Coordinates of C-alpha atoms in Angstrom, one line a residue:
X88 CA 12.6 21.3 2.1
X89 CA 14.0 24.7 2.9
X90 CA 17.0 26.5 1.1
X91 CA 18.9 29.0 3.5
X92 CA 20.6 32.3 0.8
X93 CA 22.8 35.4 2.4
X94 CA 20.7 37.5 -0.1
X95 CA 17.6 36.5 1.6
X96 CA 19.2 37.4 4.7
X97 CA 19.8 34.0 6.2
X98 CA 22.9 33.6 8.0
X99 CA 24.0 29.4 8.4
X100 CA 25.6 30.3 11.8
X101 CA 22.6 32.0 13.3
X102 CA 20.4 29.4 11.8
X103 CA 22.4 26.2 13.7
X104 CA 22.5 28.0 16.6
X105 CA 19.0 29.2 17.1
X106 CA 18.3 25.2 15.9
X107 CA 20.5 23.4 18.2
X108 CA 20.5 25.8 21.2
X109 CA 23.9 27.3 21.2
X110 CA 26.2 30.3 21.3
X111 CA 28.0 30.7 17.8
X112 CA 30.2 32.3 16.9
X113 CA 29.7 34.3 13.1
X114 CA 33.4 34.9 11.3
X115 CA 32.2 38.7 10.5
X116 CA 32.2 38.6 14.1
X117 CA 28.3 39.0 15.5
X118 CA 27.7 36.9 18.2
X119 CA 24.2 34.2 17.7
X120 CA 23.6 33.1 21.7
X121 CA 20.4 31.1 22.1
X122 CA 21.7 29.0 24.7
X123 CA 18.5 29.2 26.9
X124 CA 16.8 28.2 24.8
X125 CA 14.0 25.4 25.5
X126 CA 12.4 22.3 23.4
X127 CA 15.6 21.1 22.7
X128 CA 16.3 17.3 23.0
X129 CA 19.4 16.0 21.1
X130 CA 22.0 17.4 18.5
X131 CA 23.7 15.4 17.1
X132 CA 26.2 15.8 13.8
X133 CA 26.8 14.0 11.3
X134 CA 29.7 13.7 8.2
X135 CA 30.5 11.3 5.2
X136 CA 33.2 8.9 5.5
X137 CA 36.8 10.3 5.6
X138 CA 35.7 13.9 6.3
X139 CA 37.4 16.2 7.8
X140 CA 36.9 16.5 12.5
X141 CA 35.8 19.7 12.0
X142 CA 33.4 18.5 10.2
X143 CA 31.3 17.3 13.5
X144 CA 32.0 20.0 15.0
X145 CA 29.1 23.0 15.2
X146 CA 31.6 25.9 15.7
X147 CA 33.9 25.0 13.4
X148 CA 31.5 23.9 10.4
X149 CA 29.0 26.4 10.1
X150 CA 31.9 29.3 10.5
X151 CA 33.9 27.6 7.6
X152 CA 30.7 27.6 5.6
X153 CA 30.3 31.2 6.6
X154 CA 34.0 31.9 5.0
X155 CA 33.4 29.6 2.8
X156 CA 30.3 31.3 1.0
X157 CA 31.5 34.8 -0.4
X158 CA 29.1 35.4 -2.3
X159 CA 26.4 38.1 -1.4
X160 CA 24.2 35.8 -2.8
X161 CA 25.3 32.5 -1.8
X162 CA 23.4 29.6 -0.5
X163 CA 24.8 28.6 2.9
X164 CA 22.7 25.8 4.1
X165 CA 19.2 23.8 3.1
X166 CA 16.7 22.6 5.9
X167 CA 14.9 19.3 6.1
X168 CA 12.1 19.9 8.9
X169 CA 10.4 16.2 9.7
X170 CA 7.7 15.0 12.2
X171 CA 8.4 12.4 14.2
X172 CA 5.7 10.1 15.5
X173 CA 4.6 10.6 19.0
X174 CA 4.7 6.8 19.5
X175 CA 7.9 6.1 19.8
X176 CA 9.9 6.7 23.3
X177 CA 12.5 9.4 23.5
X178 CA 15.8 6.5 21.8
X179 CA 13.9 5.7 19.6
X180 CA 12.4 8.9 18.2
X181 CA 16.4 10.1 18.5
X182 CA 18.1 7.3 16.9
X183 CA 15.5 7.6 13.8
X184 CA 16.0 11.3 13.6
X185 CA 20.0 9.7 13.3
X186 CA 19.1 7.4 10.9
X187 CA 17.2 10.1 9.2
X188 CA 20.0 12.6 9.6
X189 CA 22.4 9.7 8.0
X190 CA 19.7 9.2 4.5
X191 CA 21.0 12.8 4.3
X192 CA 24.4 13.1 4.1
X193 CA 24.9 9.0 2.1
X194 CA 22.2 10.9 -0.5
X195 CA 24.0 14.1 -1.4
X196 CA 28.1 13.8 0.4
X197 CA 27.7 16.7 3.0
X198 CA 27.4 17.1 6.8
X199 CA 24.8 17.4 8.7
X200 CA 23.4 18.6 12.0
X201 CA 20.1 17.3 13.3
X202 CA 18.0 19.0 16.0
X203 CA 15.6 17.1 17.8
X204 CA 12.9 19.3 18.9
X205 CA 10.1 18.9 21.7
X206 CA 6.5 19.9 20.9
X207 CA 5.8 23.5 21.5
X208 CA 4.0 25.2 24.4
X209 CA 0.3 25.8 24.3
X210 CA 0.6 23.9 20.7
X211 CA 0.0 19.5 19.8
X212 CA 2.0 17.5 22.5
X213 CA 2.4 15.3 20.1
X214 CA 4.3 17.5 17.7
X215 CA 8.2 16.3 18.3
X216 CA 9.9 17.4 15.1
X217 CA 13.7 17.6 14.1
X218 CA 15.3 20.3 12.3
X219 CA 17.9 18.9 10.3
X220 CA 20.5 21.9 8.6
X221 CA 23.1 20.6 6.0
X222 CA 25.8 22.2 4.1
X223 CA 25.7 23.8 0.9
X224 CA 28.1 22.1 -0.8
X225 CA 29.9 18.3 -0.2
X226 CA 32.6 17.7 2.3
X227 CA 35.0 15.3 1.6
X228 CA 38.9 14.5 3.3
X229 CA 40.3 18.0 1.9
X230 CA 37.0 19.6 3.0
X231 CA 34.2 21.2 0.8
X232 CA 33.9 20.4 -2.8
X233 CA 31.1 21.2 -5.2
X234 CA 27.8 22.0 -4.4
X235 CA 25.7 19.7 -3.2
X236 CA 22.1 18.6 -4.2
X237 CA 22.1 20.4 -7.4
X238 CA 19.4 18.2 -8.7
X239 CA 16.8 20.1 -6.2
X240 CA 17.5 22.9 -8.5
X241 CA 16.6 21.8 -11.8
X242 CA 13.0 22.6 -12.3
X243 CA 11.4 19.1 -12.7
X244 CA 13.5 16.9 -12.0
X245 CA 13.9 18.5 -8.8
X246 CA 10.3 18.1 -7.7
X247 CA 10.5 14.4 -8.7
X248 CA 13.9 14.4 -6.4
X249 CA 11.7 15.6 -3.8
X250 CA 9.1 13.1 -4.1
X251 CA 11.6 10.7 -3.7
X252 CA 13.2 12.3 -0.6
X253 CA 9.6 12.2 1.0
X254 CA 9.2 8.6 0.1
X255 CA 12.5 6.9 1.2
X256 CA 12.4 9.0 4.5
X257 CA 8.2 7.4 4.7
X258 CA 10.1 4.5 4.4
X259 CA 12.8 5.2 7.5
X260 CA 10.2 6.1 9.5
X261 CA 7.9 3.2 8.9
X262 CA 10.8 1.1 9.0
X263 CA 11.2 2.6 12.5
X264 CA 7.8 2.4 14.1
X265 CA 7.3 -1.3 12.5
X266 CA 10.4 -2.4 14.9
X267 CA 9.3 -1.0 17.7
X268 CA 5.8 -2.2 17.4
X269 CA 3.5 0.0 16.5
X270 CA 0.6 -0.5 13.9
X271 CA 1.1 3.1 12.8
X272 CA 2.1 4.0 9.2
X273 CA 3.0 7.1 7.7
X274 CA 2.1 8.0 3.9
X275 CA 4.0 10.5 2.1
X276 CA 1.0 10.7 -1.2
X277 CA -1.6 12.8 -1.4
X278 CA -4.7 11.7 -0.2
X279 CA -6.9 11.2 -3.3
X280 CA -4.0 8.4 -4.0
X281 CA -4.5 7.0 -0.6
X282 CA -8.4 7.4 -0.9
X283 CA -7.8 5.4 -4.4
X284 CA -5.7 3.2 -3.0
X285 CA -7.8 2.1 0.4
X286 CA -11.3 2.2 -2.4
X287 CA -9.2 -0.7 -4.6
X288 CA -8.6 -3.1 -1.2
X289 CA -12.3 -2.0 -0.2
X290 CA -11.3 -0.4 3.4
X291 CA -14.6 1.8 3.1
X292 CA -13.9 3.3 6.5
X293 CA -10.2 4.5 5.9
X294 CA -11.6 6.2 2.8
X295 CA -14.5 7.9 4.8
X296 CA -11.4 9.6 6.9
X297 CA -9.2 10.3 3.7
X298 CA -12.3 12.1 2.2
X299 CA -11.4 15.1 3.6
X300 CA -9.3 18.6 1.8
X301 CA -5.6 18.7 2.7
X302 CA -4.2 21.7 4.9
X303 CA -1.1 23.7 4.2
X304 CA 2.1 24.1 6.5
X305 CA 0.7 26.9 8.8
X306 CA 5.0 27.6 9.7
X307 CA 6.2 30.0 13.0
X308 CA 4.9 33.2 11.5
X309 CA 0.7 31.5 10.9
X310 CA 1.1 29.4 15.0
X311 CA 2.7 33.3 16.6
X312 CA -0.8 35.1 15.1
X313 CA -2.8 31.9 16.6
X314 CA -1.7 32.6 19.8
X315 CA -2.1 36.1 19.6
X316 CA -5.5 35.9 18.8
X317 CA -4.8 36.6 15.1
X318 CA -5.9 34.8 12.5
X319 CA -3.7 34.9 9.1
X320 CA -5.2 34.3 6.0
X321 CA -3.6 31.2 5.5
X322 CA -4.9 30.0 9.3
X323 CA -8.1 30.8 7.5
X324 CA -8.2 28.5 4.5
X325 CA -7.0 25.4 7.3
X326 CA -9.6 26.6 9.8
X327 CA -12.4 26.0 7.0
X328 CA -10.4 23.5 4.9
X329 CA -10.9 21.7 9.0
X330 CA -15.0 22.7 8.6
X331 CA -15.6 20.8 5.8
X332 CA -13.8 18.0 6.6
X333 CA -15.6 17.4 9.7
X334 CA -19.1 17.9 7.9
X335 CA -18.1 14.9 5.3
X336 CA -17.1 12.8 7.8
X337 CA -19.8 13.5 9.6
X338 CA -22.4 12.9 6.8
X339 CA -20.6 9.5 6.1
X340 CA -21.4 9.0 10.1
X341 CA -25.0 9.8 9.4
X342 CA -25.3 8.1 6.6
X343 CA -23.9 4.9 8.1
X344 CA -26.4 5.3 11.1
X345 CA -29.7 6.0 8.6
X346 CA -28.6 2.1 6.8
X347 CA -28.3 0.8 10.4
X348 CA -31.6 1.6 11.6
X349 CA -33.3 1.3 7.8
X350 CA -31.7 -2.5 8.8
X351 CA -32.7 -2.8 11.8
X352 CA -36.7 -2.1 10.9
X353 CA -36.0 -4.8 8.3
X354 CA -35.6 -7.3 10.2
X355 CA -31.8 -7.2 8.2
X356 CA -29.6 -6.1 10.8
X357 CA -26.2 -8.7 12.0
X358 CA -24.0 -8.6 14.3
X359 CA -21.2 -8.0 12.3
X360 CA -18.6 -5.0 13.0
X361 CA -19.1 -1.6 12.3
X362 CA -17.0 -0.9 9.9
X363 CA -17.5 -3.7 8.2
X364 CA -21.2 -2.2 7.8
X365 CA -20.5 0.4 6.6
X366 CA -17.8 -0.6 3.9
X367 CA -20.9 -2.9 2.6
X368 CA -22.7 0.3 2.3
X369 CA -20.1 2.3 0.2
X370 CA -20.0 -0.9 -1.2
X371 CA -23.0 -1.4 -2.5
X372 CA -23.9 1.8 -3.6
X373 CA -20.7 2.0 -5.9
X374 CA -22.0 -0.7 -7.8
X375 CA -24.6 1.3 -8.5
X376 CA -22.8 3.8 -9.3
X377 CA -20.8 1.8 -11.8
X378 CA -23.6 -0.2 -13.6
X379 CA -25.1 3.4 -14.1
X380 CA -22.2 4.6 -16.1
X381 CA -21.2 1.1 -17.8
X382 CA -25.2 1.1 -18.8
X383 CA -25.1 5.1 -20.2
X384 CA -21.6 4.5 -21.3
X385 CA -22.7 1.4 -23.2
X386 CA -25.2 2.7 -24.9
X387 CA -23.3 6.3 -25.9
X388 CA -20.2 3.9 -27.3
X389 CA -22.1 1.6 -29.8
X390 CA -23.1 3.4 -33.4
X391 CA -26.8 4.1 -33.8
X392 CA -27.9 2.9 -30.6
X393 CA -31.3 4.0 -30.0
X394 CA -31.1 6.3 -26.9
X395 CA -31.0 5.1 -23.6
X396 CA -35.3 5.0 -22.0
X397 CA -36.1 7.7 -19.6
X398 CA -36.2 5.7 -16.5
X399 CA -32.4 5.8 -17.1
X400 CA -31.6 9.1 -18.2
X401 CA -33.9 10.2 -15.2
X402 CA -31.0 8.4 -13.3
X403 CA -28.1 9.6 -14.0
X404 CA -29.7 13.2 -14.2
X405 CA -30.8 12.5 -10.7
X406 CA -28.9 15.5 -8.0
X407 CA -26.6 13.7 -5.2
X408 CA -28.5 13.2 -2.1
X409 CA -27.0 15.4 1.0
X410 CA -24.8 12.9 2.9
X411 CA -24.4 9.9 0.3
X412 CA -21.2 8.3 0.3
X413 CA -20.7 8.3 -3.4
X414 CA -22.1 11.4 -5.2
X415 CA -24.2 10.3 -8.9
X416 CA -22.7 10.9 -11.8
X417 CA -23.9 12.0 -15.0
X418 CA -23.3 9.4 -18.2
X419 CA -19.8 10.5 -19.7
X420 CA -17.2 10.9 -22.5
X421 CA -20.1 10.8 -25.7
X422 CA -19.3 9.8 -29.1
X423 CA -17.1 6.7 -27.8
X424 CA -16.6 4.3 -29.7
X425 CA -15.8 0.2 -28.2
X426 CA -16.5 -2.1 -25.7
X427 CA -15.5 0.6 -22.9
X428 CA -17.6 -0.7 -19.9
X429 CA -15.1 -3.2 -18.7
X430 CA -13.1 -0.1 -18.2
X431 CA -15.3 2.1 -16.5
X432 CA -16.1 -0.4 -14.2
X433 CA -12.4 -0.8 -12.8
X434 CA -12.0 3.1 -12.2
X435 CA -15.7 4.0 -11.8
X436 CA -15.3 2.1 -7.7
X437 CA -12.9 4.7 -7.0
X438 CA -12.2 7.4 -9.3
X439 CA -14.2 10.9 -10.3
X440 CA -16.4 11.8 -13.2
X441 CA -13.3 12.8 -15.2
X442 CA -10.9 9.6 -15.1
X443 CA -13.8 7.4 -15.5
X444 CA -14.0 9.6 -18.8
X445 CA -9.8 9.5 -18.9
X446 CA -10.6 6.0 -19.3
X447 CA -13.2 5.8 -21.5
X448 CA -11.1 8.2 -24.1
X449 CA -8.3 5.7 -23.7
X450 CA -10.2 3.3 -24.6
X451 CA -11.8 4.1 -27.6
X452 CA -8.1 5.9 -28.7
X453 CA -6.7 1.7 -28.5
X454 CA -9.2 0.1 -30.1
X455 CA -9.3 2.7 -33.1
X456 CA -5.7 1.7 -33.2
X457 CA -6.5 -1.9 -33.4
X458 CA -8.8 -1.6 -36.1
X459 CA -6.1 1.1 -38.0
X460 CA -3.6 -2.3 -37.3
X461 CA -6.4 -5.2 -38.7
X462 CA -7.1 -2.4 -42.1
X463 CA -3.2 -2.8 -42.8
X464 CA -2.8 -5.8 -42.4
X465 CA -6.2 -6.7 -44.6
X466 CA -4.4 -4.4 -47.2
X467 CA -1.0 -6.1 -47.1
X468 CA -2.6 -9.4 -47.6
X469 CA -5.1 -7.4 -50.4
X470 CA -1.5 -7.1 -52.8
X471 CA -0.9 -10.2 -52.6
X472 CA -4.7 -12.2 -53.4
X473 CA -5.3 -12.5 -56.8
X474 CA -8.8 -12.0 -56.8
X475 CA -8.4 -9.0 -55.3
X476 CA -9.7 -6.2 -58.1
X477 CA -7.3 -3.5 -59.3
X478 CA -9.2 -0.9 -57.1
X479 CA -8.4 -2.9 -54.0
X480 CA -5.2 -3.0 -54.8
X481 CA -5.3 0.9 -55.4
X482 CA -6.5 1.5 -52.2
X483 CA -4.6 -0.8 -50.1
X484 CA -1.4 0.6 -51.2
X485 CA -2.2 4.0 -51.0
X486 CA -3.2 3.3 -47.5
X487 CA 0.1 1.5 -47.1
X488 CA 1.9 5.0 -48.4
X489 CA 0.0 7.3 -46.7
X490 CA 0.3 5.5 -43.1
X491 CA 3.5 5.2 -43.4
X492 CA 4.2 8.9 -44.6
X493 CA 1.9 9.9 -41.5
X494 CA 4.2 7.8 -38.9
X495 CA 6.9 8.7 -40.0
X496 CA 5.6 13.0 -39.8
X497 CA 4.7 11.8 -36.1
X498 CA 8.2 11.2 -35.6
X499 CA 9.5 14.0 -36.7
X500 CA 7.0 15.8 -34.9
X501 CA 8.0 14.3 -32.0
X502 CA 11.7 15.1 -32.1
X503 CA 11.0 18.3 -33.1
X504 CA 9.0 19.0 -29.5
X505 CA 11.9 17.0 -26.8
X506 CA 14.0 19.9 -29.1
X507 CA 11.9 22.6 -28.2
X508 CA 11.4 21.3 -24.3
X509 CA 15.5 20.7 -24.2
X510 CA 15.6 24.3 -26.1
X511 CA 13.3 26.0 -23.5
X512 CA 15.6 24.6 -20.2
X513 CA 18.7 26.0 -22.0
X514 CA 17.2 29.1 -21.8
X515 CA 16.3 28.9 -18.2
X516 CA 20.0 27.3 -17.0
X517 CA 21.5 30.2 -18.9
X518 CA 19.0 33.4 -17.3
X519 CA 20.0 31.4 -14.2
X520 CA 23.9 31.7 -15.1
X521 CA 22.9 35.1 -15.6
X522 CA 21.7 35.5 -12.6
X523 CA 24.0 33.8 -10.5
X524 CA 27.4 36.8 -12.1
X525 CA 25.1 39.9 -12.4
X526 CA 25.5 43.3 -14.6
X527 CA 28.8 44.0 -15.6
X528 CA 29.9 46.9 -12.4
X529 CA 29.2 50.3 -12.7
X530 CA 32.3 51.4 -11.1
X531 CA 34.3 54.2 -12.8
X532 CA 37.6 51.2 -13.3
X533 CA 35.6 49.1 -14.2
X534 CA 34.1 51.6 -16.6
X535 CA 37.5 52.2 -17.8
X536 CA 38.9 49.0 -17.9
X537 CA 35.3 48.2 -20.3
X538 CA 36.4 51.3 -22.3
X539 CA 40.0 49.8 -23.6
X540 CA 38.8 46.9 -24.2
X541 CA 40.4 45.1 -21.1
X542 CA 36.9 44.1 -19.3
X543 CA 37.6 42.3 -15.7
X544 CA 37.0 39.2 -15.0
X545 CA 33.5 39.5 -14.1
X546 CA 32.9 41.8 -16.9
X547 CA 34.0 39.5 -19.2
X548 CA 31.4 36.3 -17.3
X549 CA 28.6 38.8 -16.9
X550 CA 28.8 39.5 -20.7
X551 CA 29.0 36.1 -21.7
X552 CA 26.4 35.0 -19.6
X553 CA 24.0 37.9 -21.2
X554 CA 25.4 36.4 -24.9
X555 CA 24.6 32.8 -23.5
X556 CA 21.5 34.1 -23.6
X557 CA 21.1 35.7 -26.7
X558 CA 21.8 32.5 -28.6
X559 CA 20.2 29.9 -26.2
X560 CA 16.9 32.8 -27.4
X561 CA 17.3 32.4 -31.0
X562 CA 17.9 28.2 -30.8
X563 CA 14.4 28.2 -28.1
X564 CA 13.1 30.5 -31.2
X565 CA 14.5 27.8 -33.7
X566 CA 13.4 25.2 -31.9
X567 CA 10.2 26.2 -32.0
X568 CA 9.5 27.4 -35.7
X569 CA 10.6 23.4 -36.4
X570 CA 8.3 21.9 -33.9
X571 CA 4.9 24.4 -35.3
X572 CA 6.5 23.6 -39.1
X573 CA 6.5 19.8 -38.3
X574 CA 3.1 19.7 -36.6
X575 CA 1.5 20.8 -39.8
X576 CA 3.3 18.4 -41.8
X577 CA 2.0 15.9 -39.3
X578 CA -1.5 17.7 -39.2
X579 CA -2.2 17.2 -42.8
X580 CA -0.1 14.0 -42.7
X581 CA -2.6 12.4 -41.4
X582 CA -6.0 13.9 -43.5
X583 CA -4.3 12.1 -46.2
X584 CA -3.7 9.2 -44.3
X585 CA -8.0 9.3 -42.1
X586 CA -8.9 10.1 -46.3
X587 CA -6.8 6.9 -47.3
X588 CA -8.6 4.8 -44.7
X589 CA -12.0 6.3 -45.6
X590 CA -10.9 5.0 -48.9
X591 CA -9.9 1.9 -48.5
X592 CA -13.3 0.9 -46.1
X593 CA -15.6 1.9 -49.1
X594 CA -13.3 -0.6 -51.0
X595 CA -14.0 -3.6 -48.8
X596 CA -16.4 -3.4 -47.1
X597 CA -15.2 -2.6 -43.2
X598 CA -16.2 0.4 -41.2
X599 CA -14.7 3.8 -41.3
X600 CA -12.1 4.7 -37.9
X601 CA -13.0 7.5 -36.2
X602 CA -12.0 8.4 -32.9
X603 CA -14.5 11.9 -31.7
X604 CA -13.6 13.1 -28.2
X605 CA -16.2 16.0 -29.0
X606 CA -19.6 15.0 -26.7
X607 CA -22.0 15.9 -29.4
X608 CA -24.4 19.0 -29.3
X609 CA -27.4 19.3 -27.8
X610 CA -29.7 21.4 -29.9
X611 CA -31.2 24.3 -28.3
X612 CA -34.7 24.3 -27.3
X613 CA -37.0 26.4 -29.6
X614 CA -38.1 30.0 -27.8
X615 CA -41.6 30.1 -26.6
X616 CA -43.2 33.3 -28.2
X617 CA -45.7 35.5 -26.0
X618 CA -50.1 34.9 -27.3
X619 CA -50.7 36.6 -30.1
X620 CA -47.1 37.1 -30.7
X621 CA -45.8 36.6 -34.3
X622 CA -42.1 35.6 -35.3
X623 CA -40.7 37.6 -37.2
X624 CA -37.9 37.4 -40.3
X625 CA -34.6 37.8 -40.3
X626 CA -34.0 38.9 -36.5
X627 CA -32.6 36.5 -34.4
X628 CA -33.2 37.7 -30.7
X629 CA -35.7 36.0 -28.7
X630 CA -36.5 39.5 -27.7
X631 CA -36.6 41.4 -31.3
X632 CA -39.0 37.6 -32.0
X633 CA -41.5 38.7 -29.6
X634 CA -41.6 42.5 -30.3
X635 CA -45.8 42.6 -31.7
X636 CA -45.6 44.2 -35.1
X637 CA -47.0 48.0 -34.9
X638 CA -50.3 47.8 -36.2

């Protein structure tokens, strides 16, 4: 989605005329004539129910938009660019484009112009696409209303809205493909998410195809530069990504051919589908990697466990071979406690090492919480049992009190974190409002009005916006201070609670619950001294240690 703003030199009339191949007049008197433009297959105008008749006339609609938006930095339109499946016939493709335009009309209450374009000459002949221009304001029976799609201007909510809109557009495209009897489907998700799902369902042929580096949309300027024989930075980056993806796919193919030749030499080759054979080879290799991770994780997750055998360490450190389907991953999440091998095996089939380590840490945190819950239940029972010693009752009472205090401190800290987020959002909105009004006017009349104490309406709005920014910054600073104070109180309460848990565990003979997310530090190897060199006390560097004494 692209926003067209007058502050950037955009014009709704010019954009609509160019995309629809029309001749439109601007309210300022300028004429935008693109009636001889080729490649425009169809133009459809859509509007909400009950909208005026001019909302479906491009000449009147965009002229009224330009006349209604008077600010010098006003948004004059939004554009949604959608690639359409080449498998559909022209009528189906136009119906899909109108359906997508109607989705935007119903979602945001705007009027829309849907222009269907054919592939450019000299480009990909499958690149059918639609330019959907929507009005910046809602269109109702009385004309223009409030600003449309304001959620798209927000920081976090706007990003989520774009994801939801992409999902809705993908669902409409897949529905059109299904109705046309086409087996192809589109997916709006990232390649890594698609690859993970394909691995989970066992479609390793799709995994090999999705195992590529994503490219970025090049746009008109980069495409025109390519046709002139120039390669802009984005074009170079996309070319490198395509080359790397092709190399990676060829490695998968060579790996499959090697496995096939080896099976034929051993007499184990069967007449099955090549994709199924490739999937079986990839699955076996993933199982080997999962087994290595499970063995190393369990060895490190068990307290006081002996060091794994040298053979296991050698396999974990063995470098990844070129062309292998799955990289050999070393053991991760050192220092964790608990039986986490099942979680490691679940994610090791389709996720990377970072995801495996995250799952290990989550499982360890879950077991820590279960052990603490068991200690709390035992402490409550100890207060009711007559055979408990006074020391045990005292530690049980202290454990319950410190646990409640730590829980309340965590809740207070979470509230302050949320309040800080809201304060930062308030500052962002206040700054946006201040930018909307701009600074006070600097003309002589406005300066004179301000000197007399009677500023203009624009100056009052600008001054109020600046004052709102100051108040929002003060509130944000106070929220940050409250969050930091709550964080210190939480850390102190958790330290007291951990000490109480250690005393309780000592009183009842239970293991002390601990969670250490840092891997153990490997000791540095002792430096090897040169022959005839004696170590010098007090010197730390290797060069000083190897410096011979003067005799």
